Amino acid sequence: MFQDALFVPDRNFRAKAAALPVAALVHAVVLTLLVTIPLLRVGDLPEIDLTDVIVVPAPPRPPLPPPKARAGNPGGHIRAKRAVAASADPWRFTPVVIPDGIVEEGFGVEGVEGGIEGGLDYGADGGFPRNFIGNMLYTIIGEPAEPVVRAAGDIRAPRLVRKVEPDYPEIARQARVEGVVILEATTDVYGRVTGVRVLRSLPFLDEAAIEAVRQWVYEPMVINGRPRPVTFTVTVRFVLKNSEERAGDR
């Protein structure tokens, strides 16, 4: 009977043990709400008292006392010295006496040390011909464009001073095309090529020849002391030799 009393299960203990987690959870939720609700509440902002501020200017300084009279000046007055600013430019000041007329300033031409008084009418030996530069500038700026002169007979083609080698097109190299392209070029008074047209064509090579000649620069053509545009013939030769491309002009 004593053993049976020791091992009798307590139903109330089991019920209390099962309700313990639920009670702990409820207490945790209540504590969380008690902490977070005051934080989430938006409080009213405190009122701020505004005070009008009036800015009053400072009172003026009292006048300075008069200076003490010196022994040589019994009246006590001090004469102020007039400071006149010295200027190196006299034209900034209005003259006291108005002149009767205006004197024109002369623009003297200073000569060169060792020169001849009065100069030379036709320049010196070894210089340009008379009015060469003047005629050139007048031709370029003042007069209408001069007609184009064709290089023929006594008029020779201008001298080439800058040459750009033409490129050998890949299609012409593969087709083994070689030969001569004859062009007609026109230069302006400065020696620059302004126009190119084909006189004798060669398949696949015309554009390469034209593109190269457009970049060439010639010596200006001067006829009777005046620069003139000139038209002349240009020969561009394309040669294939030992699987190597070579292009040139004649």
Backbone as a ProteinNet text record, in pm:
[ID]
protein_1_A
[PRIMARY]
MFQDALFVPDRNFRAKAAALPVAALVHAVVLTLLVTIPLLRVGDLPEIDLTDVIVVPAPPRPPLPPPKARAGNPGGHIRAKRAVAASADPWRFTPVVIPDGIVEEGFGVEGVEGGIEGGLDYGADGGFPRNFIGNMLYTIIGEPAEPVVRAAGDIRAPRLVRKVEPDYPEIARQARVEGVVILEATTDVYGRVTGVRVLRSLPFLDEAAIEAVRQWVYEPMVINGRPRPVTFTVTVRFVLKNSEERAGDR
[TERTIARY]
83.5	0	86.4	199.1	291.8	354.8	385.1	441.4	341.3	218.6	116.6	98.4	114.6	99.2	212.8	331.9	446.7	435.4	375.4	374.9	241.2	155.5	27.4	53.4	18.8	42.5	-47.7	8.7	-65	-113.5	-243.9	-299.5	-288.8	-297.8	-285.8	-144.7	-46.4	92.1	115.1	57.9	72.8	3.3	-110.3	-181.8	-105.6	-44.7	33.3	158.4	220.6	341.2	307.9	191.9	153.2	117	62.7	22.1	135.9	250.5	361.9	418.9	445.8	496.4	398.9	267.9	168.4	167.5	177	177.8	302.1	416.9	540.2	530.1	470.5	455.1	363.4	254.3	160.5	227.4	306.6	376.5	478.1	545.8	644.2	577.2	460.9	388.9	341.9	291.5	242.4	356	472.9	586.2	634.6	633.5	676	583.2	452.8	357.7	372.4	397.8	414.3	537.5	640.1	761.8	749	689.9	688.1	578.2	465.4	354.8	393.4	458.3	499.6	600.6	683.8	781.4	716	610	543.1	449.7	419.3	327.7	397.6	333.4	387.6	341.6	438.6	404.8	393.6	329.6	316.6	447	483.5	604.6	585.4	687.6	673.7	663.9	590.1	574.1	699.4	732.7	852.3	807.3	858.3	825.3	912	847.9	918.2	922.6	1039.8	1059.3	1108	1043	1084.7	1208	1307.1	1432.1	1442.9	1458.4	1471.2	1617.2	1675.5	1815.8	1822.3	1887.7	1902	2045.4	2068	2205.8	2276	2406.2	2486	2485.8	2489.5	2491	2620.1	2615.1	2737	2840.3	2963.7	3072.8	3069.9	3109	3114.7	3224.4	3207	3309	3439.9	3547.6	3679.9	3700.7	3772.5	3799	3889.6	3876.1	3961.9	4107.7	4199.1	4341.7	4386.3	4488	4541.6	4612.6	4597.4	4661	4809.5	4887.1	5031.5	5070.1	5196.9	5245.1	5238.8	5266	5266.6	5130.4	5026.4	4892.3	4794.8	4780.2	4695	4549.5	4504.1	4361.6	4320.2	4416.6	4383.8	4338.1	4351.3	4308.3	4428.6	4404.3	4509.3	4472.6	4564.6	4543.1	4574.4	4478.2	4497.9	4576.5	4669.6	4751.2	4680.2	4670.2	4608.7	4710.5	4672.4	4761	4720.5	4810.9	4787.8	4860.5	4784.9	4845.8	4919.8	5047.6	5129.8	5103.5	5083.2	5056.8	5150.2	5193.1	5283.1	5208	5073.2	4993.4	4923.8	4969.7	4905.9	4771.1	4732.6	4606.5	4486.4	4507.3	4395.7	4337.2	4405.7	4359.8	4311.5	4202.8	4149.1	4237.7	4282.4	4368.9	4293.1	4365.8	4303.9	4270.2	4360.9	4340.9	4303.9	4190.7	4146.8	4221.8	4292.4	4366.6	4271.8	4322.5	4241	4219.7	4318.3	4306.9	4367.5	4338	4389.8	4511.5	4619.7	4743.8	4745.2	4757.1	4762	4899	4895.3	5019.8	5078.8	5205.2	5272.9	5318.1	5302.1	5345.2	5470.7	5581.7	5707.7	5745.9	5805.9	5851	5999.1	6035.2	6175.5	6243.6	6358.2	6432.7	6518.8	6598.8	6690.1	6829.9	6904.3	7039.7	7122.1	7188.9	7269.8	7195.2	7064.6	6987	7012	6947.7	6962.4	6844.5	6874	6768.9	6673.6	6543.7	6443.4	6413.2	6501.1	6476.9	6507.3	6483.7	6504.7	6370.9	6351.8	6225.3	6205.6	6311.2	6298.9	6367.1	6391.9	6452.5	6601.1	6657.2	6800.4	6826.6	6951.6	6989.7	6971.3	6926.7	6907.1	6770.2	6683.8	6550.1	6450.2	6322	6217.8	6200.8	6145.7	6116.1	6015.8	6012.4	5925.5	5779.3	5713.6	5571.9	5540.1	5639.7	5613.9	5518.2	5552.3	5467.9	5332.9	5334	5208	5115.4	5169.9	5087.2	5033.1	5118	5073.8	4958.1	4971.4	4864.4	4739.6	4758.5	4643.1	4570.5	4648.3	4587.3	4507.6	4562.4	4496	4375	4386.4	4282.4	4190	4250.2	4170.6	4100.4	4168.8	4111.9	4037.4	3948.6	3885.3	3987.6	3948.3	4039.2	4088.4	4217.4	4276.4	4231.5	4221.6	4187.8	4299.6	4261.2	4357.1	4443.2	4573.6	4669.6	4703.4	4707.8	4744.3	4893.7	4959	5102.7	5126.5	5175.1	5203.8	5300.6	5385.9	5481.6	5585.5	5595.6	5693.4	5653.7	5527.3	5481.5	5493.7	5582.5	5605.3	5520.7	5506.5	5433.3	5510.9	5443.9	5514.2	5593.9	5688.1	5776.1	5707.5	5714.3	5653	5740.4	5679.6	5754.5	5709.2	5593.2	5545.7	5469	5514.2	5455.3	5410.8	5293.6	5240.5	5228.2	5292	5289.8	5149.6	5099.3	4967	4971	4859.3	4846.6	4808.6	4865.2	4832.2	4710.9	4595.3	4475.8	4495.4	4435.6	4449.7	4386.5	4272.2	4206	4289.8	4359.1	4446.8	4569.7	4619.5	4735.5	4699.9	4581.2	4540.5	4511.7	4458.4	4431.4	4554.7	4667.4	4793.9	4778.2	4708	4687.6	4799.4	4865.1	4967.8	4962.1	5020.4	5018.7	5027.9	4974.5	4987.9	4849.5	4829.1	4708	4748.1	4685.5	4716.1	4604.6	4643.4	4548.6	4576.1	4473.5	4487.9	4463	4563.9	4555.7	4554.9	4486.8	4480.3	4521.3	4614	4659.3	4613.7	4600.8	4563.5	4688.9	4672.7	4786.8	4884.7	4844.1	4933.6	5005.2	4972.9	5035.3	4962.4	4843.5	4767.2	4678.7	4665.7	4584.1	4437.2	4363.2	4221.6	4129.9	4182.4	4098.9	4179.8	4119.5	4184.6	4079	4113.8	4025.2	4108.8	4047.5	4118.3	4117.5	4237.4	4250.8	4267.6	4338.3	4356.7	4335.3	4233.9	4193.5	4264.6	4270.2	4325.9	4239.1	4187.3	4094.3	4154.6	4074.1	4105.1	4210.9	4266.2	4377.1	4347.5	4234.6	4205.5	4188.5	4108.3	4081.7	4207.6	4294.9	4419.8	4507.9	4513.5	4594.3	4536.5	4403.6	4340.6	4360.5	4342.2	4357.4	4498.8	4598.5	4736.8	4767.7	4724.3	4756.6	4687.9	4571.7	4503.4	4584.7	4675.3	4756.7	4890.9	4919.7	5047.5	5044.2	5161.1	5175.9	5285.1	5256.2	5349.6	5396.9	5502.4	5552.3	5455.4	5415.5	5320.7	5372.1	5280.8	5314.2	5301.4	5411.6	5414.7	5443	5350.6	5363.8	5354.7	5460.4	5466.7	5448.9	5510.6	5506	5375.1	5286	5155.6	5131.9	5088.7	5059.4	4934.7	4940.5	4829.9	4798.3	4673	4639.5	4678.2	4714.9	4766.8	4712.9	4691.3	4647.1	4756.4	4784.8	4893	4860.8	4942.4	4920.8	5012.6	4956.5	5031.2	5018.9	5129.9	5132.6	5170.2	5083.4	5107.5	5124.1	5238.3	5270.7	5260.8	5192	5180.1	5248.4	5341	5420.8	5423.2	5399.2	5414.8	5542.7	5631.1	5758.6	5798.4	5815	5856.3	5763.9	5630.7	5527.1	5533.4	5599.4	5604.2	5541.9	5462.5	5394.6	5484.1	5480.3	5554.8	5471.9	5456.3	5379.2	5463	5447.2	5524	5461.6	5531.3	5479	5591	5554.1	5653.2	5609.9
-120.1	0	124.2	113.1	227.1	248.8	141.6	153.8	215.1	176	230.7	379.7	425.6	568.9	650.3	592.7	665.9	684.8	599.3	603.7	644.5	709.5	757	884	890.9	1011.2	1125	1242.9	1364.6	1431.2	1428.2	1487.1	1639.3	1701.1	1847.8	1894.2	1815	1853.1	1852.5	1754	1748.2	1867.5	1904.1	2018.2	2148.2	2162.2	2284	2288.8	2173.7	2171.3	2205.1	2162.5	2193.8	2340.9	2404.3	2545.3	2642.5	2595.1	2685.4	2755.8	2688.7	2761.2	2864.5	2830.2	2925	3051.2	3033.5	3150.8	3236.4	3168.4	3245.2	3324.8	3264.9	3335.3	3455.8	3438.5	3550	3663.7	3631.2	3735.7	3809.1	3733.9	3798	3894.2	3852.2	3940	4065.7	4051	4167.9	4264.6	4211.6	4299.3	4371.9	4298.7	4362	4476.2	4455.5	4561.5	4680.1	4653.2	4763.9	4849.1	4787.2	4862.8	4935.7	4870.7	4927.6	5030.3	5015.5	5109.7	5252.3	5277.9	5418.1	5471.6	5380	5427.1	5464.7	5390.8	5419.5	5538.4	5582.1	5695	5824.6	5904.6	6033.6	6140.3	6199.5	6302.9	6439.8	6527.8	6664.4	6740.2	6819.4	6899.7	7013.6	7046.5	7158.5	7291.3	7379.3	7510.9	7595.3	7675	7759.2	7904.2	7973.7	8115.4	8197.7	8275.5	8361.4	8502.2	8557.6	8692.5	8783.2	8894.5	8990.3	9065.1	9069.4	9138.2	9260.1	9374.4	9499	9541	9554.4	9594	9745.4	9803.2	9948.5	9983.5	10074.4	10110.7	10176.9	10159	10216.9	10369	10435.2	10583	10633.7	10746.7	10799.4	10840.8	10835.5	10874.8	11025.5	11065.2	11210.4	11275.3	11398.9	11465.8	11480.4	11476	11489.7	11632.6	11648	11785.1	11860.5	11989.7	12067.8	12059.9	12060.9	12052.6	12176.6	12155.1	12265.6	12365.4	12491.7	12597.9	12602.3	12621	12631.9	12777	12794.1	12928.3	13023.7	12975.2	13064.7	13084.7	13017.9	13027.9	13058.1	13188.4	13219.9	13190.5	13193.1	13170.1	13025.9	12935.9	12795.4	12726.6	12788	12726.2	12660.6	12549.3	12475.7	12473.8	12513.6	12513.8	12374.6	12325.6	12193.5	12209	12120.2	12122.4	12043.1	12102.1	12035	11941.5	11817.6	11717.1	11700.8	11734	11723.1	11599.9	11508.9	11384.3	11413.9	11382.8	11402.4	11289.9	11324.9	11225.1	11248.8	11137	11146.9	11176.3	11161.5	11184.2	11318.9	11423.5	11555.4	11564.9	11463.4	11474.5	11441.5	11394.6	11362.7	11485.7	11596.1	11717.8	11818.2	11886.4	11987.9	12111.8	12160.6	12279.6	12400.9	12484.5	12605.1	12703.7	12716.9	12809.3	12727.2	12755.9	12683.1	12737.5	12653	12702.3	12741.3	12829.8	12875	12764.7	12679.5	12572.3	12444.3	12338.1	12206.6	12177.3	12148.3	12119.4	11971.6	11941.8	11803	11743.8	11620.7	11552.3	11494	11506.2	11450.8	11308.7	11225.9	11086.7	11072.1	11093.1	11082.1	10937.3	10908.9	10774.8	10767.8	10681.3	10667.1	10576.6	10616.7	10537.2	10432.8	10365.7	10262.9	10320.2	10291.6	10342.7	10292.9	10385.3	10349.8	10355.1	10393	10398.3	10526.5	10535	10650.8	10742.8	10872.4	10970.2	10975.7	10961.8	10964.2	10827.9	10728.6	10593.7	10580.6	10460.9	10432	10402.8	10455.3	10438	10295	10230.7	10097.7	9991.7	10017.3	9917.1	9904.9	9794.1	9770.7	9649.8	9634.8	9521.6	9391.2	9288	9157.9	9138.7	9242.1	9229.2	9179.4	9187.8	9145.8	9249.5	9208.7	9307.1	9410.2	9521.1	9630.7	9584.9	9613.5	9584.4	9435.2	9349.4	9205.4	9161.5	9201	9160.4	9230.7	9358.7	9431.3	9371.2	9337.2	9276.3	9140.8	9065.4	8933.5	8945.8	9034.6	9052.3	9109.7	9203	9262.5	9159.7	9069	8965.1	8868.9	8832	8734.2	8794.6	8919.5	8977.6	9070.1	9163.3	9269.9	9232.9	9167.5	9141.1	9008.5	8989.4	8858.7	8753.2	8627.9	8516.5	8519.6	8492.8	8488.3	8361.6	8365.5	8244	8141.2	8015.6	7906.5	7900.6	7884.8	7874.6	7727.5	7682.4	7544.1	7537.1	7441.6	7423.3	7359.4	7440.5	7392.9	7490.5	7441.6	7526.8	7581.4	7716.1	7778.9	7770	7745.7	7735.1	7589.8	7565.7	7429.7	7402.4	7275.2	7235.5	7278.3	7313.9	7357.7	7243.1	7282.4	7183.8	7125.7	6993.2	6924.3	6941.2	6991	7012.8	6918.9	6859.5	6762.7	6652.6	6528.9	6414.6	6310.1	6252.7	6143.4	6021.7	5911.5	5790.8	5729.8	5687.1	5623.8	5482.8	5439.8	5303.3	5208.8	5088.4	4986.9	4910.4	4920.8	4852.6	4701.5	4636.4	4491.7	4417.5	4466.9	4399.5	4407.4	4520.8	4532.1	4444	4429.6	4342.9	4197.2	4154.9	4017	3989.6	4090.9	4073.9	4096.1	4128.2	4152.2	4262.5	4372.4	4485.5	4585.9	4628.1	4730.9	4814.6	4932.9	5020.9	5166.5	5254.2	5398.3	5461.4	5550.1	5631.8	5775.3	5834.5	5972.1	6062.3	6164.5	6257.4	6398.9	6483.6	6627.1	6697	6767.5	6834.2	6984.7	7053.5	7199.7	7249.2	7345.1	7403.7	7548.8	7598.6	7738.2	7824.6	7950.9	8042.6	8005.9	7918	7874.9	7744.2	7682.2	7555.8	7433.8	7450.8	7337.8	7280.9	7149.1	7083.1	7101.9	7163	7189.7	7103.9	7043.8	6961.4	6853.7	6734.3	6621.6	6548.5	6516.2	6433.2	6333.5	6221.2	6110.5	6130.7	6124.6	6128.1	5988.4	5902.8	5763.9	5675.1	5588.3	5509.6	5375.1	5317.1	5184.2	5116.7	4997.3	4933.2	4919.1	4949.8	4935.4	5033.6	5120	5205.7	5355	5391.9	5534.2	5608.2	5552.5	5621.4	5636.9	5535.1	5544.9	5656.1	5670.1	5775.9	5913.9	5928	6057.8	6097.8	6003.2	6033.2	6078.2	6020.7	6060.2	6198.1	6224.9	6352.3	6468.6	6447.7	6555.8	6605.7	6525.2	6563.8	6623.8	6629.8	6684.2	6837	6896.7	7042.3	7080.1	7182.2	7226.9	7368.6	7407.1	7543.9	7637.4	7750.9	7840.6	7885.5	7890.2	7933.6	8085.9	8154.4	8300.2	8335.9	8409.8	8451.7	8603.4	8667.9	8814.4	8877.5	8816	8869.9	8850.4	8767.3	8746.2	8596.2	8550.8	8408.1	8369.1	8254.4	8210.3	8064.4	8025.2	7882.8	7817.5	7692	7625.3	7483.1	7435.9	7298.9	7225.9	7102.9	7026.1	6877.9	6796	6651.4	6582	6485	6406.2	6259.3	6188.3	6045.6	5968	5877.5	5793.2	5649.7	5588.7	5454.3	5354	5244.3	5133.3	5011.2	4952.4	4840.7	4730.2	4605.5	4486.1	4416.5	4391.2	4328.6	4236.8	4107.3	4006.8	4007	4010.7	4005.8	4126.1	4234.4	4355.9	4469.6	4554.6	4664.6	4786.5	4858.3	4982.2	5080.2	5200.9	5303.7	5428.9	5503.3	5625.9	5715.6	5825.2	5919.1	5957.8	6013.7	6060.1	6194.1
0	0	0	69	69.8	-68.2	-140.2	-275.9	-370.2	-364.8	-454.3	-431.7	-309.8	-283.5	-341	-353.9	-408.9	-559.3	-633.1	-779.5	-836.8	-760	-813.6	-894.9	-1024.2	-1106.7	-1066.5	-1069.4	-1033.5	-1161.2	-1185.3	-1306.9	-1305.5	-1191.1	-1183.9	-1220	-1187.3	-1220.8	-1371.8	-1437.7	-1583.7	-1649.8	-1600.7	-1660.1	-1639.8	-1520.8	-1495.2	-1583.6	-1602.8	-1688.4	-1832.8	-1880.9	-2018.7	-2035.8	-1931.4	-1943.4	-1920.9	-1872	-1842.6	-1967.6	-2080.1	-2199.6	-2252.4	-2245.9	-2296.4	-2211.1	-2080.8	-1993.1	-2014.1	-2035.9	-2061.1	-2190.7	-2295.3	-2423.4	-2409.4	-2333.5	-2315	-2239.8	-2137.1	-2063.5	-2152.7	-2239.6	-2328.3	-2425.9	-2479.7	-2573.4	-2502.5	-2379.9	-2306.3	-2275.4	-2235.9	-2207	-2333.3	-2445.6	-2571.9	-2609.9	-2595.3	-2628.2	-2534.9	-2407.3	-2313.9	-2345.9	-2407.5	-2439.9	-2573.3	-2674.4	-2810.8	-2832	-2763.7	-2787.9	-2751.5	-2638.7	-2612.6	-2714.6	-2770.4	-2869.8	-3001.4	-3038.9	-3165.7	-3157.5	-3043.2	-3028.7	-3066.8	-3148.1	-3191.5	-3093.5	-3028	-2931.9	-2995.8	-2929.5	-2979.1	-2959.2	-3061.2	-3051.9	-2952.9	-2880.7	-2785.3	-2858.4	-2801.6	-2860.8	-2837.3	-2940.4	-2934.6	-2927	-2833.5	-2818.2	-2912	-2999.7	-3094	-3038.2	-3038.8	-2985.1	-3096.7	-3120	-3221.9	-3174	-3263.1	-3231.6	-3321.5	-3267.5	-3343.2	-3338.9	-3458.5	-3469.4	-3475.2	-3381.9	-3373.9	-3409.2	-3504.5	-3538.5	-3421.3	-3420.5	-3311.7	-3321.9	-3212.5	-3217	-3279.1	-3346.6	-3409.7	-3306	-3351.2	-3261.6	-3236	-3119.9	-3094	-3177	-3216.5	-3298.3	-3221.8	-3299.4	-3239.7	-3189.7	-3084.8	-3035	-3130.8	-3141.4	-3232.3	-3188.9	-3283.4	-3248.5	-3171.7	-3095.9	-3017.1	-3106.9	-3071.8	-3150.7	-3121.4	-3229.4	-3213.4	-3181.9	-3148.5	-3111.7	-3228.3	-3348.5	-3465.1	-3525.2	-3473.9	-3531.2	-3418.3	-3377.8	-3262.5	-3286.4	-3407.8	-3434.5	-3418.8	-3415.9	-3399.1	-3525.2	-3641.9	-3768.5	-3834.8	-3892	-3964.2	-4111.5	-4193	-4337.6	-4394.9	-4465.3	-4527	-4655.5	-4671.1	-4793.2	-4902.8	-5017.9	-5131.3	-5195.2	-5198.8	-5260	-5405.2	-5490.3	-5634	-5682.4	-5736.6	-5785.8	-5914.5	-5909.3	-6028.8	-6126.7	-6247	-6351	-6467.1	-6522.8	-6637.7	-6765.7	-6761.3	-6881.4	-6868.6	-6937.8	-6923.4	-6990.4	-7075.1	-7148.7	-7060.5	-6938.3	-6851	-6783.1	-6790	-6724	-6828.8	-6796	-6886.5	-6881.5	-6996.3	-6992.6	-6939.6	-6866.8	-6811.3	-6922.1	-7017.2	-7129.5	-7251.7	-7312.4	-7431.1	-7551.7	-7625.5	-7742.6	-7854.6	-7942.4	-8055.4	-8158.3	-8177.9	-8277.2	-8223.7	-8291.2	-8253.8	-8340	-8274	-8345.6	-8381.8	-8509.4	-8554.6	-8524.8	-8476	-8446.2	-8574	-8584.5	-8701.7	-8676.1	-8775.3	-8767.1	-8852	-8790.1	-8862	-8884.5	-8995.5	-9029.6	-9002.7	-8909.9	-8877.5	-8979.2	-9019.8	-9115.8	-9048.6	-9128.2	-9080.5	-9081.6	-8977.6	-8968.7	-9087.1	-9152.7	-9268.7	-9399.8	-9395.9	-9519	-9596.4	-9711.4	-9799.4	-9777.2	-9759.5	-9733.9	-9852.6	-9823.9	-9929.9	-9987.6	-9964.3	-10014.2	-10162.1	-10214.4	-10356	-10420.6	-10540	-10609.3	-10655.4	-10699.4	-10757.1	-10672	-10543.2	-10457.8	-10481.8	-10435	-10446.5	-10533.6	-10573	-10657	-10580.2	-10650.7	-10588.3	-10527.4	-10529.8	-10472.9	-10575.7	-10541.3	-10633.1	-10744	-10858.6	-10963.6	-10913.3	-10983.6	-10941.5	-10937.6	-10822	-10801.7	-10807.4	-10782.4	-10790.1	-10679.4	-10555.5	-10442.9	-10448.8	-10486.1	-10495.8	-10599.5	-10716	-10819.4	-10775	-10702.8	-10657.7	-10559.9	-10459.5	-10362.7	-10427.3	-10520.9	-10587	-10672.6	-10731.6	-10812.9	-10727.1	-10609.5	-10524.9	-10455.2	-10408.1	-10323.8	-10402.5	-10479.2	-10536.5	-10665.7	-10757.4	-10888.1	-10889.4	-10986.4	-11001	-11040.3	-11026.4	-11052.4	-11197	-11211.9	-11345.2	-11417.3	-11548.9	-11623	-11612	-11621.7	-11609.4	-11734.9	-11713	-11822.6	-11841.7	-11966.2	-11996.1	-12024.1	-11958.2	-11978.4	-12114.7	-12207.5	-12343.3	-12407.4	-12494.5	-12563.5	-12467.3	-12461.7	-12372.7	-12225.2	-12198.2	-12059.2	-12015.8	-11924.7	-11876.6	-11751.5	-11724.3	-11604.1	-11479.8	-11372.8	-11251.2	-11188.8	-11105.2	-11041.3	-10917.7	-10905.7	-10792.7	-10668.4	-10559.1	-10435.2	-10323.2	-10334.4	-10233.9	-10304.5	-10282.1	-10351.3	-10250.1	-10274.2	-10193.5	-10283.5	-10245.8	-10327.6	-10325.9	-10440.8	-10445	-10388	-10332.2	-10281.7	-10395.4	-10391.3	-10491.9	-10440.1	-10504.6	-10454.6	-10451.4	-10352.6	-10337.9	-10454.2	-10502.7	-10614	-10741.1	-10761.6	-10878.4	-10862.9	-10741.1	-10719.7	-10744.1	-10696.4	-10718.6	-10865.3	-10935.3	-11078.2	-11164.1	-11102.2	-11173.4	-11277.5	-11237.2	-11327.8	-11304.2	-11410.4	-11403.6	-11529.8	-11522.8	-11638.4	-11597.4	-11684.5	-11667.1	-11663.8	-11567.6	-11559.8	-11590.7	-11692.7	-11732.4	-11680.9	-11607	-11546.4	-11592.8	-11582.3	-11605.1	-11471.9	-11420.5	-11290.7	-11309.2	-11218.6	-11218.5	-11080.6	-11076.7	-10950.7	-10941.9	-10818.4	-10797.9	-10789.2	-10750.7	-10746.2	-10635.6	-10543.5	-10436.4	-10468.5	-10580.7	-10617.2	-10565.2	-10509.1	-10459	-10568.8	-10572.4	-10674.1	-10638.1	-10729.8	-10706.8	-10791.9	-10896.6	-10983.5	-11052.7	-11063.5	-11130.6	-11211.8	-11337.9	-11418.8	-11497.6	-11532	-11596.1	-11747.4	-11806.8	-11952.9	-12010.6	-11938.7	-11981	-11859.1	-11867.3	-11752.5	-11750.6	-11628.9	-11608.5	-11502.8	-11531	-11437.2	-11297.2	-11197.1	-11054.4	-11004	-11087.9	-11045.8	-11058	-11118.5	-11138.9	-11005.7	-10915.7	-10789.2	-10705.3	-10706.6	-10630.6	-10685.2	-10818.3	-10878.1	-10847.6	-10856.9	-10830.1	-10684.2	-10591.7	-10449.5	-10417	-10481.7	-10455.1	-10512.4	-10635.6	-10701.4	-10630.3	-10573.3	-10501.1	-10381.8	-10331.5	-10216.4	-10255.9	-10384.1	-10428	-10423	-10405.8	-10403.1	-10502	-10584.1	-10686.8	-10655.6	-10722.9	-10712.3	-10784.3	-10723.8	-10789.8	-10926.6	-11021.9	-11157.4	-11165	-11194.3	-11205.4	-11350.5	-11411	-11550.4	-11554.1	-11606.9	-11614.1	-11475.6	-11375.1	-11240.2	-11167.8	-11220.9	-11158.7	-11143.4	-11025.3	-11007.8	-11085.6	-11149.5	-11233.6	-11204.6	-11210.6	-11206.6	-11338.5	-11333	-11451.7	-11457	-11580.2	-11606	-11681.3	-11639.2	-11701.5	-11687.4	-11753.5	-11757.2	-11657.6	-11586.4	-11488.5	-11526.4	-11525.6	-11556.4	-11431.1	-11389.9	-11273	-11321.4	-11289.7	-11337.9	-11222.1	-11247.5	-11153	-11213.2	-11139.9	-11190.6	-11086	-11130.6	-11048.1	-11090.7	-10994.8	-11027.8	-10913.8	-10944.1	-10845.5	-10723.4	-10753	-10648	-10554.8	-10595	-10515.2	-10595.1	-10525.8	-10593.4	-10594.9	-10704.8	-10713.9	-10795.2	-10744.2	-10813	-10820.3	-10927.7	-10942.5	-11045.2	-11080.6	-11179	-11273	-11380.2	-11477.4	-11531
[MASK]
++++++++++++++++++++++++++++++++++++++++++++++++++++++++++++++++++++++++++++++++++++++++++++++++++++++++++++++++++++++++++++++++++++++++++++++++++++++++++++++++++++++++++++++++++++++++++++++++++++++++++++++++++++++++++++++++++++++++++++++++++++++++++

